[in-house]
PDB file of C-alpha atoms in Angstrom:
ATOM      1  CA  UNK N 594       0.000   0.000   0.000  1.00 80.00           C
ATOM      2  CA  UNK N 595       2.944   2.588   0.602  1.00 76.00           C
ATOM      3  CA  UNK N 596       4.549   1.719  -2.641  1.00 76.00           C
ATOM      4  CA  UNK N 597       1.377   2.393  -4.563  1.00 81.00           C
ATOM      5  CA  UNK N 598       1.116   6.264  -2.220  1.00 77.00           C
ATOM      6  CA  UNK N 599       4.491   6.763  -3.375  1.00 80.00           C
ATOM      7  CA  UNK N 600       3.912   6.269  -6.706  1.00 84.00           C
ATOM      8  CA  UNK N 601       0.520   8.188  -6.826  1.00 83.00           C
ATOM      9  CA  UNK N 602       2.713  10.708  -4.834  1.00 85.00           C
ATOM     10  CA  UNK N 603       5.429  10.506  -7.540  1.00 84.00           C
ATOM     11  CA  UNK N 604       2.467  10.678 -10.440  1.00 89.00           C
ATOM     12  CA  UNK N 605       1.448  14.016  -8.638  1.00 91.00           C
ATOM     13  CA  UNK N 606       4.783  15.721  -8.029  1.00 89.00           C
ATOM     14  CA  UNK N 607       5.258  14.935 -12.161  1.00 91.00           C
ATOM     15  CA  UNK N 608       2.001  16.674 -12.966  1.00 91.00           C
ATOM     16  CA  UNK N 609       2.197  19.562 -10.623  1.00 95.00           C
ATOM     17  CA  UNK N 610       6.026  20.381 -12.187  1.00 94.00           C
ATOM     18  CA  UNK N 611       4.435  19.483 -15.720  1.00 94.00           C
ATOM     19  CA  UNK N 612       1.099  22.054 -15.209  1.00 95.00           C
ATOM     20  CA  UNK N 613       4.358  24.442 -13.739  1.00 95.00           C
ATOM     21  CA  UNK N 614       6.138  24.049 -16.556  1.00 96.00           C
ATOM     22  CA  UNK N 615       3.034  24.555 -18.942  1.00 96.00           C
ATOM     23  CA  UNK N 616       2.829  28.258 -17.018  1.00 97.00           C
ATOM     24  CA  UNK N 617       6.230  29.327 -17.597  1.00 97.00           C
ATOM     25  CA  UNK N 618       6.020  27.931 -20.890  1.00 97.00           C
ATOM     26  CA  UNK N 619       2.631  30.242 -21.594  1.00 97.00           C
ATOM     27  CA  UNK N 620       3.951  33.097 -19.578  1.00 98.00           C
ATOM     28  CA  UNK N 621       7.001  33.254 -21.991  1.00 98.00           C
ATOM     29  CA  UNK N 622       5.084  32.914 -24.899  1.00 98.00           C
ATOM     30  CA  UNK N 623       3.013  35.664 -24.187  1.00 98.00           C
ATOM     31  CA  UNK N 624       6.071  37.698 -23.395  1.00 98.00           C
ATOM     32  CA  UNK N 625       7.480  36.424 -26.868  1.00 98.00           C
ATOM     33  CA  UNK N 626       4.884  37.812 -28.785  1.00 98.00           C
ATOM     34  CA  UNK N 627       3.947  41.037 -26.901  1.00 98.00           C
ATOM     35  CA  UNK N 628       8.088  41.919 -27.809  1.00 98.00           C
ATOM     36  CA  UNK N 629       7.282  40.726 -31.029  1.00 98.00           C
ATOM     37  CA  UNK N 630       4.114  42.540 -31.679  1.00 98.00           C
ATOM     38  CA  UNK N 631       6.371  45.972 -30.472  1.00 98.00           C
ATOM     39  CA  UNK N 632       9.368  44.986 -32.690  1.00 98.00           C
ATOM     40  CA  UNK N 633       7.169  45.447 -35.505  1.00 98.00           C
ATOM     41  CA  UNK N 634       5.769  48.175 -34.723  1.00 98.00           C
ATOM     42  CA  UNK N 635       8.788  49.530 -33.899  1.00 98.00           C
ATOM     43  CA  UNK N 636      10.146  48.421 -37.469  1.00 98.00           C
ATOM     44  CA  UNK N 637       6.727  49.970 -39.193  1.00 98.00           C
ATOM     45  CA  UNK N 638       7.605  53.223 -37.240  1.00 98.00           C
ATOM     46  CA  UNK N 639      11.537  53.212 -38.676  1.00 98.00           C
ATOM     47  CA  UNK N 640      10.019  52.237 -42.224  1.00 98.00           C
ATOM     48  CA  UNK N 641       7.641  55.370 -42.340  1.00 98.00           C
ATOM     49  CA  UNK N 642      10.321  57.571 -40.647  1.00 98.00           C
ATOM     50  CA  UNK N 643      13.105  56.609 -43.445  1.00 98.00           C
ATOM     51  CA  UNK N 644      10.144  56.648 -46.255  1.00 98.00           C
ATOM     52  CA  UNK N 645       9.768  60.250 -44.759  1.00 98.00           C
ATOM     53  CA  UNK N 646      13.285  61.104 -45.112  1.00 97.00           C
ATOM     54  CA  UNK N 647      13.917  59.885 -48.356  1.00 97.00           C
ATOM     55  CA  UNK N 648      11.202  61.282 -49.791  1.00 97.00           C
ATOM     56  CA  UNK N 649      12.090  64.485 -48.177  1.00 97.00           C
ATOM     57  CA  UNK N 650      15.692  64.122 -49.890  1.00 98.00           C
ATOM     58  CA  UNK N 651      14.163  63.488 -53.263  1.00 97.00           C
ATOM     59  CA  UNK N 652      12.313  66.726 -53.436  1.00 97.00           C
ATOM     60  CA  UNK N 653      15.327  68.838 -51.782  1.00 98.00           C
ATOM     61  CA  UNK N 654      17.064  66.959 -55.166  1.00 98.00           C
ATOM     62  CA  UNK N 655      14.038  68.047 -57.207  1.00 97.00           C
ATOM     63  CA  UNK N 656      14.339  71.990 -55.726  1.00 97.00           C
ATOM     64  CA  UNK N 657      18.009  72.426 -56.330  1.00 98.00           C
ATOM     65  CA  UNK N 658      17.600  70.554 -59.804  1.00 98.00           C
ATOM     66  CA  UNK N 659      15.328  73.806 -60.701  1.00 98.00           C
ATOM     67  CA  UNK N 660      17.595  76.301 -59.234  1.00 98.00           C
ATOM     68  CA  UNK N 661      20.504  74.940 -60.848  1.00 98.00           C
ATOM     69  CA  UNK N 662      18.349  75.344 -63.841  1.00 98.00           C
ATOM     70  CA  UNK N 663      17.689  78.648 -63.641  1.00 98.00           C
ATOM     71  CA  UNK N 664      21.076  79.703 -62.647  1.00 98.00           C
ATOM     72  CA  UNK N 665      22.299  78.252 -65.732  1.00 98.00           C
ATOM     73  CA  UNK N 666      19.526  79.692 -68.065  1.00 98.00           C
ATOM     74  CA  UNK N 667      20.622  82.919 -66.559  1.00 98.00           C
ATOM     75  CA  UNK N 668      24.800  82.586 -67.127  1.00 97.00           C
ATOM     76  CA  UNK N 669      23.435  81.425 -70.651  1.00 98.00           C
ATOM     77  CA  UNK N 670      21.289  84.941 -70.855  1.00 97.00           C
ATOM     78  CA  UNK N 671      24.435  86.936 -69.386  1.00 97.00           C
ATOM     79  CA  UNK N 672      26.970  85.009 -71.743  1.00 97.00           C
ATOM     80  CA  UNK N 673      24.913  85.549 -74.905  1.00 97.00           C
ATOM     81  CA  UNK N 674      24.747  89.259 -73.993  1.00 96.00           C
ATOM     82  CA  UNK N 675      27.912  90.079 -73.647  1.00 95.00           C
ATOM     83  CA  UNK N 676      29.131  87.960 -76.603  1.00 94.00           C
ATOM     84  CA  UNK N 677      26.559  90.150 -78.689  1.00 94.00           C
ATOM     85  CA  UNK N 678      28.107  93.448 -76.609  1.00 92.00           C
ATOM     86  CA  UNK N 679      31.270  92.263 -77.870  1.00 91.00           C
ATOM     87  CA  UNK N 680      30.055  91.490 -81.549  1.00 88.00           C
ATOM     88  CA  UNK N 681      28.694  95.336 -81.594  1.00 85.00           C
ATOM     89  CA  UNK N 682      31.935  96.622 -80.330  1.00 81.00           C
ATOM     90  CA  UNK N 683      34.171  94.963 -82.657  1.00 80.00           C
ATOM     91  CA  UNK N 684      31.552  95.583 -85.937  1.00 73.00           C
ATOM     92  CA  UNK N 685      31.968  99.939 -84.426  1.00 69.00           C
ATOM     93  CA  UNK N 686      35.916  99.393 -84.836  1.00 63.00           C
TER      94      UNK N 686
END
């Protein structure tokens, strides 16, 4: 009879440390994916924030592209003008 409450004993002890172990096991699963869920969100945040930035970038690009543009059209106006200065100078000599 005490062999067989020892091993009922023993059969108890094992399911008491399994149902433990089934806790911790939840417990870090739950942990696992609440980090996980706020990784990604985390990532999502860093995508939109570098999305931001690039596009931000791109149009700075686009801006000076223009003024660059300009500038140049304007040398081009300001060459041509004193080339023909120059022409009507030589043609009065």
């Amino acid at each position: 009879m005490s062999v067989r409450l020892g091993k009922i004993e023993d059969i108890q002890k094992t399911n008491m440390e399994s149902l433990r172990m089934r806790r911790v096991v939840d417990k870090l699963n739950s942990r696992t994916t609440k980090i996980e869920l706020l990784m990604n969100e985390e990532l999502k945040e860093i995508k939109a924030e570098l999305n931001s930035g690039f596009a931000a970038i791109h149009e700075s690009i686009g801006s000076l592209r223009q003024v660059l543009e300009t500038k140049m059209k304007l040398d081009k106006d300001l060459l041509q003008k004193q080339i023909h200065q120059m022409k009507k100078g030589m043609a009065h000599m």
